[in-house]
């Protein structure tokens, strides 16, 4: 009976509220019904009812506000002839706490119909309410009607406008205000920083420093440091650092964190770490920021080491920490470390709805472990588009294009809307599977069916799809008709297809375009030289090499690496520096004999030297991926899977050779090159020789 009475009371209050809200004049409520409802409530409601019967409405409103029953408290205003300023203040304060714009407007409207004339304090509270609820027009109206304003009035308006990016309105008020305090300057400076106008923030900061009555506080200097970081001005950042030291602001953790962030973003990572080490009360945000700085600066080992220190510190990492570390694991293909992070997340009970889960899917996909990626994905109650896309791309890059396309169809059935990156994964899957018509169908559906705009990446994928299939006329027409200027990725896709099929004419066109866009990229010169070498045009190969020398372009050395017992072993082409080189050389020599017996013929088409065939074969024998695979086999027990990573695209001969090696050695060999994963098993590759 008691719960039923409470439901009736709340329902009635809502009805009264709705009636009041829909009426432009003061509504007279059913007094006996209100009192009857209050009497049937719990003890406190009974007290409220007695207070109402005794005419003690202020006390009743105070109790309702303590209980956060705002709508009922607002309704009691209609029972009071002339509410006092304290009643309005109490109600507006609760409206502010709950960001209850509708109820706040009701209270404001009541001040007008009751004849109450709000003074400065109530007006400021109204402005604050409207500003924080995003109703700046109402805030401005109250501000304009005020006969008296103080610093709080001006600052509230300036801060409100600055936070939502209406910086013109904020600056106009800032310039008009009769006097300014630290809050005024900081609100305006931080507004500029928040909305990516750092130069104006720093100009205003300099003006503030010249102002006689203004002194920067920790929030001001933190905003100025953020502005310096945004334009990567180490000089200005150091000037602010000097001011901080002179004025004694260096004792605050907020300032230390801003300083560390500034140095990190300005490329002075060692100074950032020095500042970080000085911080006494480092929280998870500080740790996460410093760890991310190391990864962004390419200092992988330092980033992982600092994450290890965080784990030992007793401070619990959050989802931002996990996401940052997992993305670094994905970028560096550090699956073992990623698994350790996953294990820790599982032990502490991470939220499967957090974006750290998406980072896990991404990490496993990028490391070639689609089985684990799929397990994590299936454990997510409501995967977001990032998770769907990560797994789709993972399948595409790991030689499972049909699984990628099947997953995309499930995405559509789930009601999740794909984005342009999702379609890059889908089109890549079609490319890796050689599904030209299906890929073209998906391309046209991007705009026609899903209402998305085609991007340069989509066009590059289609050119890749057509060029790999040898459909060059269609590819060329596609390029000529596209509504945007082709980018380097599109031309690189085209020249890659030309290399496969020996299309010299289009290879030249693509190369010339790439020389214009990025003349310093050695990959273009090498690919063009490969096309010439395939046709035996050695004079042209020599010209390409001469052009590289004249332009100072240096070929990026191919290197491969493999992790054995938590130690990474790196190999260069023809590398003789490894401690076990003699064993590796002997193993490859013996393996080469077996491979030829099985039918292996070295593919010397892409060897960029006009030398005898025997010499070409010898050059191929010591490519970095073969050295890494051989070392992996002699360093692990029989049957152990081998995983090798390469910084460049694996060559045709190595691809063929590793297929033979997988069968002869009875090993599963995974090679991740710059383009995709190749899973070699029993003489076959997951890419089906289409890569």
XYZ file of C-alpha atoms in Angstrom:
691
model
C 0.000 0.000 0.000
C 2.865 2.329 0.874
C 4.637 1.844 -2.504
C 1.327 2.329 -4.307
C 0.763 5.635 -2.467
C 4.281 6.801 -3.419
C 3.600 5.971 -7.061
C 0.313 7.905 -6.966
C 2.069 10.845 -5.310
C 4.835 10.940 -7.921
C 2.385 10.485 -10.787
C 0.227 13.323 -9.496
C 3.239 15.583 -9.083
C 4.210 14.897 -12.694
C 0.666 15.698 -13.882
C 0.717 18.977 -11.953
C 4.145 19.792 -13.342
C 3.036 19.152 -16.918
C -0.043 21.326 -16.483
C 2.009 24.145 -15.034
C 4.581 23.870 -17.805
C 1.919 24.036 -20.531
C 0.215 27.093 -19.071
C 1.440 30.651 -19.613
C -0.305 31.907 -16.476
C -0.152 30.839 -12.849
C -1.993 27.542 -12.336
C -4.143 26.975 -9.257
C -3.653 23.404 -8.041
C -6.106 21.112 -6.298
C -5.172 21.885 -2.668
C -7.111 19.031 -0.958
C -5.708 16.466 -3.368
C -2.101 17.620 -2.739
C -2.588 17.440 1.018
C -4.215 14.017 0.773
C -1.308 12.732 -1.314
C 1.294 14.092 1.102
C -0.494 12.571 4.106
C -0.328 9.075 2.567
C 3.460 9.215 2.012
C 6.258 8.061 4.298
C 7.252 9.774 7.542
C 9.015 12.691 5.892
C 6.166 13.116 3.433
C 3.803 13.196 6.370
C 5.942 15.928 7.900
C 5.837 17.852 4.598
C 2.051 17.565 4.559
C 1.770 18.896 8.118
C 4.108 21.763 7.251
C 1.926 22.598 4.248
C -1.224 22.561 6.428
C 0.511 24.916 8.822
C 1.533 27.199 5.964
C 5.255 26.476 6.444
C 6.002 26.072 2.758
C 9.618 27.174 2.926
C 10.423 24.357 5.359
C 8.542 21.880 3.126
C 10.479 23.032 0.058
C 13.764 22.706 1.969
C 12.969 19.057 2.811
C 11.933 18.258 -0.769
C 15.136 19.828 -2.082
C 17.193 17.788 0.385
C 15.485 14.693 -1.053
C 16.214 15.920 -4.616
C 12.469 15.950 -5.397
C 12.705 19.028 -7.564
C 9.449 18.788 -9.512
C 7.367 18.532 -6.304
C 9.305 21.366 -4.684
C 8.649 23.616 -7.696
C 4.923 22.860 -7.505
C 4.739 24.174 -3.956
C 5.617 27.638 -5.273
C 2.004 27.924 -6.384
C 0.905 27.647 -2.749
C 2.950 30.659 -1.658
C 1.677 34.193 -2.174
C 5.033 35.960 -2.105
C 7.996 33.543 -2.019
C 11.155 34.920 -0.465
C 14.546 35.242 -2.167
C 15.865 32.299 -0.109
C 13.108 29.994 -1.484
C 13.946 30.940 -5.076
C 17.644 30.566 -4.324
C 17.184 27.065 -2.880
C 15.136 25.923 -5.877
C 17.514 27.429 -8.440
C 20.477 25.829 -6.713
C 18.886 22.368 -7.071
C 17.974 23.143 -10.693
C 21.631 23.985 -11.256
C 22.857 20.802 -9.583
C 20.514 18.657 -11.689
C 20.974 20.752 -14.860
C 17.162 20.955 -14.874
C 16.541 23.659 -17.468
C 12.770 23.151 -17.702
C 12.188 23.432 -13.951
C 14.592 26.366 -13.805
C 12.523 28.199 -16.400
C 9.390 27.503 -14.331
C 11.010 29.040 -11.259
C 12.162 32.036 -13.304
C 8.667 32.475 -14.758
C 7.196 32.331 -11.244
C 9.376 35.244 -10.117
C 7.687 37.361 -12.783
C 4.061 36.423 -12.055
C 4.565 36.668 -8.271
C 5.848 40.222 -8.510
C 9.225 39.276 -7.074
C 12.060 41.558 -8.216
C 15.278 39.499 -8.305
C 18.368 41.190 -6.967
C 21.976 40.586 -7.983
C 22.415 37.195 -6.266
C 19.302 35.582 -7.809
C 20.095 37.048 -11.244
C 23.609 35.613 -11.093
C 22.209 32.230 -10.157
C 19.807 32.382 -13.110
C 22.637 33.294 -15.480
C 24.735 30.424 -14.116
C 21.840 27.984 -14.528
C 21.096 29.007 -18.112
C 24.779 29.065 -19.108
C 25.518 25.617 -17.684
C 22.374 24.192 -19.275
C 23.473 25.549 -22.659
C 20.678 28.140 -22.933
C 22.888 31.161 -23.540
C 20.128 33.234 -25.153
C 18.187 33.098 -21.872
C 21.353 33.847 -19.920
C 22.087 36.846 -22.122
C 18.519 38.115 -21.705
C 18.789 38.004 -17.906
C 22.210 39.655 -18.109
C 20.883 42.465 -20.329
C 17.937 43.119 -17.967
C 20.126 43.401 -14.846
C 20.286 46.884 -13.358
C 23.378 45.914 -11.392
C 26.194 43.537 -12.386
C 29.299 42.336 -10.598
C 32.362 40.363 -11.637
C 30.449 37.123 -11.166
C 27.829 38.236 -13.723
C 30.410 39.076 -16.375
C 32.585 36.024 -15.704
C 29.657 33.613 -15.857
C 28.614 34.939 -19.271
C 32.167 34.942 -20.635
C 32.800 31.402 -19.378
C 29.480 30.176 -20.791
C 30.184 31.540 -24.258
C 33.825 30.391 -24.230
C 32.970 26.803 -23.291
C 30.628 26.336 -26.260
C 33.000 27.990 -28.712
C 31.182 31.308 -29.161
C 34.470 33.092 -28.712
C 33.430 36.277 -30.507
C 30.613 36.900 -28.015
C 32.891 35.938 -25.116
C 35.649 38.321 -26.247
C 33.169 41.185 -26.784
C 31.974 40.886 -23.180
C 35.552 40.440 -21.964
C 36.622 43.699 -23.629
C 33.540 45.543 -22.327
C 33.710 44.487 -18.672
C 34.755 47.326 -16.348
C 37.221 45.246 -14.353
C 38.778 41.810 -14.686
C 40.071 39.199 -12.271
C 42.053 35.995 -12.747
C 38.900 34.054 -13.574
C 38.064 36.465 -16.421
C 41.470 36.105 -18.048
C 41.618 32.340 -17.524
C 38.098 31.743 -18.883
C 38.963 33.595 -22.085
C 42.432 32.060 -22.507
C 41.213 28.506 -21.832
C 38.328 29.061 -24.270
C 40.804 29.872 -27.019
C 42.862 26.782 -26.159
C 39.842 24.484 -25.951
C 38.650 25.535 -29.389
C 42.025 25.304 -31.126
C 42.984 28.952 -31.283
C 46.283 28.749 -29.373
C 47.908 31.820 -30.914
C 45.094 34.074 -29.670
C 45.331 32.382 -26.276
C 49.030 33.219 -26.031
C 48.486 36.812 -27.226
C 45.909 37.307 -24.487
C 48.201 35.651 -21.940
C 50.952 38.145 -22.806
C 48.456 41.006 -22.451
C 47.476 39.664 -19.040
C 51.096 39.599 -17.899
C 51.410 43.290 -18.772
C 48.212 44.125 -16.890
C 48.923 45.769 -13.537
C 46.218 44.081 -11.445
C 46.428 40.577 -12.900
C 48.452 37.664 -11.655
C 48.437 34.227 -13.299
C 47.254 31.277 -11.253
C 47.721 27.563 -11.845
C 44.783 27.390 -14.256
C 46.010 30.333 -16.323
C 49.546 29.011 -16.752
C 48.213 25.512 -17.461
C 46.119 26.925 -20.321
C 49.089 28.941 -21.601
C 51.264 25.814 -21.519
C 48.582 23.897 -23.450
C 48.598 26.671 -26.077
C 52.410 26.480 -26.344
C 52.130 22.711 -26.772
C 49.486 23.121 -29.485
C 51.817 25.243 -31.647
C 54.846 23.214 -30.481
C 56.683 26.306 -29.292
C 59.287 25.021 -26.876
C 60.690 28.543 -26.458
C 57.380 29.965 -25.209
C 56.825 26.910 -23.046
C 60.200 27.417 -21.398
C 59.389 31.104 -20.783
C 56.193 30.098 -18.988
C 58.142 27.444 -17.067
C 60.509 30.174 -15.875
C 57.577 32.327 -14.727
C 56.147 29.333 -12.846
C 59.410 28.821 -10.985
C 59.727 32.538 -10.115
C 56.176 32.854 -8.782
C 56.075 29.631 -6.747
C 53.395 27.920 -8.846
C 55.647 24.880 -9.216
C 54.189 23.249 -6.119
C 50.913 22.344 -7.835
C 50.342 18.970 -9.506
C 48.084 20.510 -12.186
C 50.951 22.764 -13.264
C 53.490 19.913 -13.234
C 51.190 17.824 -15.419
C 50.736 20.711 -17.885
C 54.512 21.256 -17.972
C 55.206 17.600 -18.674
C 52.569 17.607 -21.412
C 54.067 20.724 -23.014
C 57.599 19.321 -23.106
C 56.353 15.999 -24.464
C 54.331 17.571 -27.283
C 57.194 19.917 -28.150
C 59.499 16.934 -28.688
C 61.536 17.287 -25.488
C 60.596 13.873 -24.136
C 63.514 13.640 -21.677
C 62.519 16.935 -20.053
C 58.908 15.725 -19.909
C 60.064 12.605 -18.056
C 62.180 14.729 -15.680
C 59.107 16.796 -14.813
C 57.044 13.609 -14.449
C 59.588 12.147 -12.022
C 59.366 15.279 -9.839
C 55.592 14.956 -9.421
C 54.728 13.736 -5.938
C 51.077 12.769 -6.342
C 51.017 11.218 -9.782
C 47.561 9.999 -10.717
C 46.538 7.612 -13.485
C 46.047 10.532 -15.899
C 49.666 11.647 -15.447
C 50.972 8.103 -15.894
C 48.845 7.516 -18.983
C 49.908 10.795 -20.598
C 53.611 10.046 -20.062
C 53.276 6.485 -21.368
C 51.463 7.737 -24.472
C 54.166 10.360 -25.054
C 56.818 7.662 -25.246
C 54.786 5.680 -27.778
C 54.056 8.782 -29.876
C 57.775 9.583 -29.865
C 58.591 6.091 -31.134
C 60.196 5.029 -27.841
C 58.505 1.682 -27.559
C 60.705 0.103 -24.884
C 60.495 3.153 -22.610
C 56.714 3.230 -22.968
C 56.315 -0.429 -22.076
C 58.790 -0.069 -19.182
C 56.849 2.871 -17.754
C 53.619 0.901 -18.044
C 55.321 -1.862 -16.069
C 56.268 0.718 -13.415
C 52.637 1.852 -13.269
C 51.505 -1.716 -12.645
C 53.928 -1.906 -9.698
C 52.951 1.503 -8.292
C 49.593 0.382 -6.921
C 47.703 2.860 -9.115
C 45.086 1.102 -11.191
C 45.287 1.782 -14.945
C 42.084 3.000 -16.606
C 40.614 2.264 -20.027
C 42.631 5.105 -21.595
C 45.846 3.538 -20.278
C 44.932 0.099 -21.591
C 43.836 1.462 -24.966
C 47.108 3.369 -25.393
C 49.302 0.401 -24.497
C 47.266 -2.035 -26.608
C 47.441 0.281 -29.621
C 51.217 0.417 -29.171
C 51.289 -3.392 -29.023
C 49.290 -3.448 -32.264
C 51.623 -0.978 -33.947
C 54.748 -2.922 -32.938
C 53.137 -6.379 -33.341
C 53.981 -7.099 -29.687
C 51.344 -9.787 -29.190
C 52.976 -11.405 -26.144
C 52.883 -8.124 -24.229
C 49.354 -7.509 -25.482
C 48.326 -10.881 -24.054
C 49.831 -9.947 -20.684
C 47.861 -6.698 -20.679
C 44.723 -8.643 -21.606
C 45.353 -11.031 -18.726
C 45.736 -8.163 -16.275
C 42.539 -6.553 -17.581
C 40.704 -9.826 -17.072
C 42.010 -10.203 -13.503
C 40.883 -6.741 -12.420
C 37.556 -7.057 -14.244
C 37.592 -4.524 -17.077
C 34.346 -3.223 -18.535
C 33.500 -5.094 -21.787
C 31.598 -1.988 -22.895
C 34.701 0.233 -22.692
C 36.750 1.220 -25.719
C 39.633 -0.772 -24.203
C 37.739 -3.823 -25.502
C 37.852 -2.340 -28.998
C 41.587 -1.808 -28.539
C 41.948 -5.504 -27.658
C 40.170 -6.550 -30.857
C 42.401 -4.170 -32.807
C 45.580 -5.450 -31.137
C 44.873 -9.126 -31.812
C 43.790 -8.370 -35.387
C 46.955 -6.386 -36.134
C 49.072 -9.146 -34.599
C 47.490 -11.741 -36.870
C 45.548 -13.571 -34.158
C 42.017 -13.384 -35.523
C 40.925 -16.272 -33.278
C 41.542 -14.252 -30.110
C 40.239 -11.086 -31.763
C 36.976 -12.893 -32.488
C 36.766 -14.231 -28.901
C 37.084 -10.723 -27.455
C 34.620 -9.404 -30.021
C 32.012 -12.035 -29.126
C 32.400 -11.139 -25.433
C 31.322 -7.555 -26.102
C 27.590 -7.031 -25.397
C 27.254 -4.207 -27.911
C 30.290 -3.906 -30.217
C 30.761 -0.429 -31.651
C 31.661 0.307 -35.267
C 35.369 0.501 -34.321
C 35.317 -3.096 -33.043
C 33.417 -4.365 -36.080
C 35.830 -2.568 -38.392
C 38.965 -3.799 -36.574
C 37.884 -7.419 -36.967
C 36.789 -6.947 -40.597
C 40.162 -5.400 -41.471
C 41.913 -8.111 -39.435
C 40.227 -10.864 -41.419
C 41.028 -9.072 -44.693
C 44.718 -8.677 -43.867
C 45.054 -12.225 -42.549
C 43.925 -13.991 -45.697
C 40.334 -14.533 -44.545
C 38.434 -12.282 -46.957
C 35.254 -14.326 -46.943
C 35.072 -14.174 -43.147
C 35.541 -10.392 -43.436
C 32.640 -10.043 -45.866
C 30.447 -12.361 -43.796
C 31.156 -10.246 -40.711
C 30.265 -7.099 -42.641
C 26.851 -8.573 -43.472
C 26.353 -9.343 -39.761
C 27.267 -5.719 -38.987
C 24.510 -4.516 -41.286
C 21.989 -6.903 -39.719
C 22.942 -5.685 -36.228
C 21.801 -2.154 -37.075
C 25.309 -0.717 -36.646
C 26.073 1.894 -39.269
C 29.361 1.324 -41.094
C 31.704 4.276 -41.582
C 34.165 5.014 -44.371
C 36.942 3.047 -42.615
C 34.687 -0.026 -42.474
C 34.377 0.097 -46.248
C 38.147 0.349 -46.629
C 38.291 -3.018 -44.844
C 35.510 -4.463 -46.985
C 37.103 -3.309 -50.240
C 40.493 -4.621 -49.074
C 38.891 -8.009 -48.433
C 37.559 -8.019 -51.994
C 41.030 -7.085 -53.271
C 42.756 -9.889 -51.363
C 40.171 -12.383 -52.598
C 40.190 -11.105 -56.184
C 36.435 -10.402 -55.997
C 36.399 -7.559 -58.504
C 32.677 -7.399 -59.267
C 31.739 -7.749 -55.606
C 34.161 -4.993 -54.716
C 32.689 -2.645 -57.328
C 29.223 -3.435 -55.979
C 30.288 -2.509 -52.454
C 31.949 0.672 -53.730
C 28.758 1.905 -55.395
C 26.697 0.978 -52.308
C 28.734 3.349 -50.119
C 26.890 6.350 -51.524
C 23.739 4.831 -53.006
C 22.787 2.546 -50.119
C 24.554 3.929 -47.042
C 24.554 7.656 -47.794
C 28.281 8.090 -47.219
C 30.647 10.122 -49.368
C 33.400 8.317 -51.243
C 36.873 9.102 -49.915
C 40.286 8.959 -51.551
C 40.913 5.698 -49.680
C 37.862 4.108 -51.311
C 39.084 5.095 -54.783
C 42.567 3.781 -53.996
C 41.082 0.436 -52.921
C 39.133 0.094 -56.176
C 42.199 0.976 -58.283
C 44.135 -1.643 -56.296
C 41.335 -4.145 -56.929
C 41.304 -3.506 -60.699
C 45.084 -3.245 -61.131
C 45.817 -6.499 -59.299
C 43.272 -8.204 -61.557
C 45.020 -6.754 -64.609
C 41.998 -4.651 -65.612
C 44.088 -1.578 -66.372
C 41.777 0.109 -68.860
C 39.000 0.169 -66.262
C 41.448 1.369 -63.623
C 42.641 4.214 -65.850
C 39.072 5.262 -66.716
C 38.200 5.115 -63.029
C 41.092 7.443 -62.187
C 40.237 9.885 -64.988
C 36.598 10.134 -63.875
C 37.089 10.432 -60.104
C 35.927 13.761 -58.620
C 39.071 14.359 -56.562
C 42.782 14.521 -57.260
C 44.395 11.077 -56.920
C 46.637 10.787 -53.871
C 49.853 8.872 -53.292
C 48.030 5.773 -52.042
C 46.053 5.468 -55.261
C 49.134 5.837 -57.483
C 51.041 3.369 -55.287
C 48.186 0.870 -55.738
C 48.322 1.333 -59.498
C 52.089 0.917 -59.798
C 51.869 -2.171 -57.588
C 49.447 -3.771 -60.043
C 51.683 -2.746 -62.932
C 54.595 -4.530 -61.255
C 52.586 -7.742 -61.025
C 51.488 -7.682 -64.668
C 54.450 -5.842 -66.215
C 52.424 -2.878 -67.496
C 55.264 -0.468 -68.256
C 53.148 2.345 -69.742
C 50.913 2.796 -66.718
C 53.815 2.162 -64.329
C 55.571 5.195 -65.813
C 52.451 7.348 -65.400
C 52.001 6.278 -61.783
C 55.701 6.771 -61.028
C 55.741 10.281 -62.522
C 52.737 11.224 -60.385
C 54.416 9.803 -57.268
C 57.676 11.623 -58.031
C 55.660 14.858 -57.957
C 53.912 14.008 -54.675
C 56.772 12.425 -52.701
C 60.082 12.480 -54.621
C 61.929 11.294 -51.519
C 60.115 7.938 -51.261
C 62.458 5.142 -52.420
C 59.606 2.641 -52.872
C 58.490 4.302 -56.116
C 61.968 4.103 -57.664
C 62.410 0.477 -56.600
C 59.016 -0.593 -57.950
C 59.619 1.146 -61.284
C 63.068 -0.445 -61.487
C 61.439 -3.836 -60.774
C 59.104 -3.362 -63.738
C 62.085 -2.551 -65.977
C 64.058 -5.509 -64.573
C 61.208 -7.893 -65.336
C 61.407 -6.834 -68.973
C 65.199 -7.120 -69.025
C 65.531 -3.350 -69.576
C 68.744 -2.994 -67.596
C 69.685 0.385 -69.071
C 66.450 1.796 -67.665
C 67.139 0.173 -64.287
C 70.523 1.915 -64.277
C 68.862 5.260 -65.083
C 66.437 4.848 -62.177
C 69.308 4.087 -59.802
C 71.238 7.098 -61.118
C 68.208 9.343 -60.536
C 68.014 8.049 -56.968
C 71.674 8.924 -56.411
C 71.267 12.402 -57.914
C 68.243 13.131 -55.703
C 69.843 11.673 -52.605
C 67.176 8.983 -52.265
C 68.372 6.013 -50.239
C 66.683 2.621 -50.471
C 65.212 1.565 -47.187
C 66.978 -1.652 -46.137
C 64.748 -4.682 -45.873
C 64.802 -6.186 -42.431
C 62.904 -8.964 -40.716
C 62.624 -9.906 -37.076
C 61.439 -12.806 -34.974
C 60.897 -13.156 -31.224
C 62.345 -16.273 -29.581
C 62.077 -16.715 -25.803
C 61.144 -13.019 -25.343
C 64.218 -11.863 -27.266
C 63.841 -10.124 -30.618
C 66.311 -11.155 -33.338
C 66.673 -8.788 -36.309
C 68.048 -9.781 -39.723
C 69.128 -7.690 -42.721
C 69.537 -9.030 -46.236
C 72.780 -11.021 -46.420
C 73.256 -10.514 -42.674
C 76.261 -12.408 -41.276
C 76.349 -10.744 -37.870
C 74.109 -13.181 -35.995
C 75.858 -15.435 -33.472
C 74.301 -18.501 -35.106
C 74.939 -17.407 -38.700
C 76.902 -20.550 -39.614
C 74.009 -22.763 -38.484
C 71.497 -20.589 -40.351
C 73.630 -20.643 -43.529
C 74.074 -24.435 -43.398
C 70.364 -24.998 -42.769
C 69.362 -22.772 -45.724
C 71.904 -24.488 -47.970
C 70.515 -27.935 -47.158
C 66.952 -26.662 -47.347
C 67.588 -25.185 -50.797
C 68.547 -28.633 -52.106
C 65.332 -30.168 -50.742
C 63.234 -27.322 -52.154
C 64.644 -27.778 -55.665
C 63.995 -31.506 -55.441
C 60.383 -30.643 -54.617
C 60.136 -28.389 -57.676
C 61.160 -24.956 -56.391
C 62.542 -22.649 -59.079
C 63.985 -19.310 -57.848
C 62.132 -16.316 -59.282
C 64.900 -13.949 -60.362
C 62.707 -11.516 -62.290
C 62.896 -8.823 -59.638
C 66.594 -9.027 -58.796
C 67.871 -5.548 -59.643
C 71.284 -6.541 -61.012
C 72.258 -7.502 -64.546
C 74.282 -10.506 -63.424
C 74.368 -14.218 -64.144
C 71.378 -16.329 -63.107
C 73.430 -18.249 -60.552
C 74.452 -15.015 -58.852
C 70.824 -13.881 -58.800
C 69.797 -17.102 -57.059
C 72.514 -16.600 -54.470
C 71.308 -13.021 -53.871
C 67.803 -14.328 -53.236
C 68.983 -17.010 -50.798
C 69.828 -14.512 -48.089
C 66.821 -12.222 -48.028
C 66.026 -11.182 -44.475
C 62.748 -13.108 -44.143
C 64.442 -16.378 -45.178
C 67.152 -15.828 -42.566
C 64.520 -15.125 -39.881
C 62.430 -18.164 -40.842
C 65.489 -20.415 -40.850
C 66.558 -19.141 -37.441
C 63.055 -19.688 -36.097
C 63.030 -23.305 -37.261
C 66.444 -24.227 -35.815
C 65.652 -22.433 -32.521
C 62.302 -24.052 -31.696
C 61.002 -27.589 -31.177
C 59.476 -29.404 -34.186
C 55.914 -28.327 -34.939
C 56.237 -24.909 -33.253
C 54.563 -22.166 -35.331
C 56.963 -19.491 -36.622
C 55.984 -15.806 -36.776
C 58.202 -13.366 -38.693
C 57.735 -9.641 -39.307
C 59.146 -7.617 -42.206
C 59.264 -3.861 -42.720
C 58.771 -4.098 -46.512
C 56.562 -6.087 -48.847
C 57.832 -9.658 -49.138
C 59.219 -10.477 -52.567
C 57.706 -13.039 -54.942
C 60.597 -15.466 -54.603
C 60.545 -15.423 -50.779
C 56.791 -15.961 -50.869
C 57.246 -19.033 -53.093
C 60.202 -20.319 -51.089
C 58.415 -20.074 -47.732
C 55.519 -22.112 -49.129
C 58.005 -24.914 -49.869
C 59.707 -24.475 -46.478
C 56.372 -24.779 -44.616
C 55.756 -28.143 -46.281
C 59.292 -29.538 -45.939
C 59.720 -28.415 -42.309
C 56.104 -29.258 -41.439
C 55.669 -25.831 -39.809
C 53.002 -23.164 -39.793
C 54.876 -20.003 -40.781
C 53.271 -16.584 -40.436
C 54.913 -13.617 -42.146
C 53.587 -10.122 -41.616
C 54.973 -7.761 -44.222
C 54.137 -4.086 -44.776
C 50.976 -5.056 -46.632
C 49.328 -7.984 -44.874
C 49.725 -11.305 -43.072
C 50.737 -14.439 -44.962
C 49.975 -17.738 -43.257
C 51.998 -20.531 -44.862
C 50.963 -24.099 -44.110
C 51.592 -27.388 -45.945
C 52.849 -25.589 -49.046
C 50.029 -23.087 -49.330
C 49.538 -19.439 -48.341
C 46.398 -17.871 -46.945
C 46.601 -15.118 -49.588
C 46.124 -17.720 -52.323
C 49.043 -16.057 -54.143
C 46.972 -12.920 -54.620
C 48.625 -10.094 -52.721
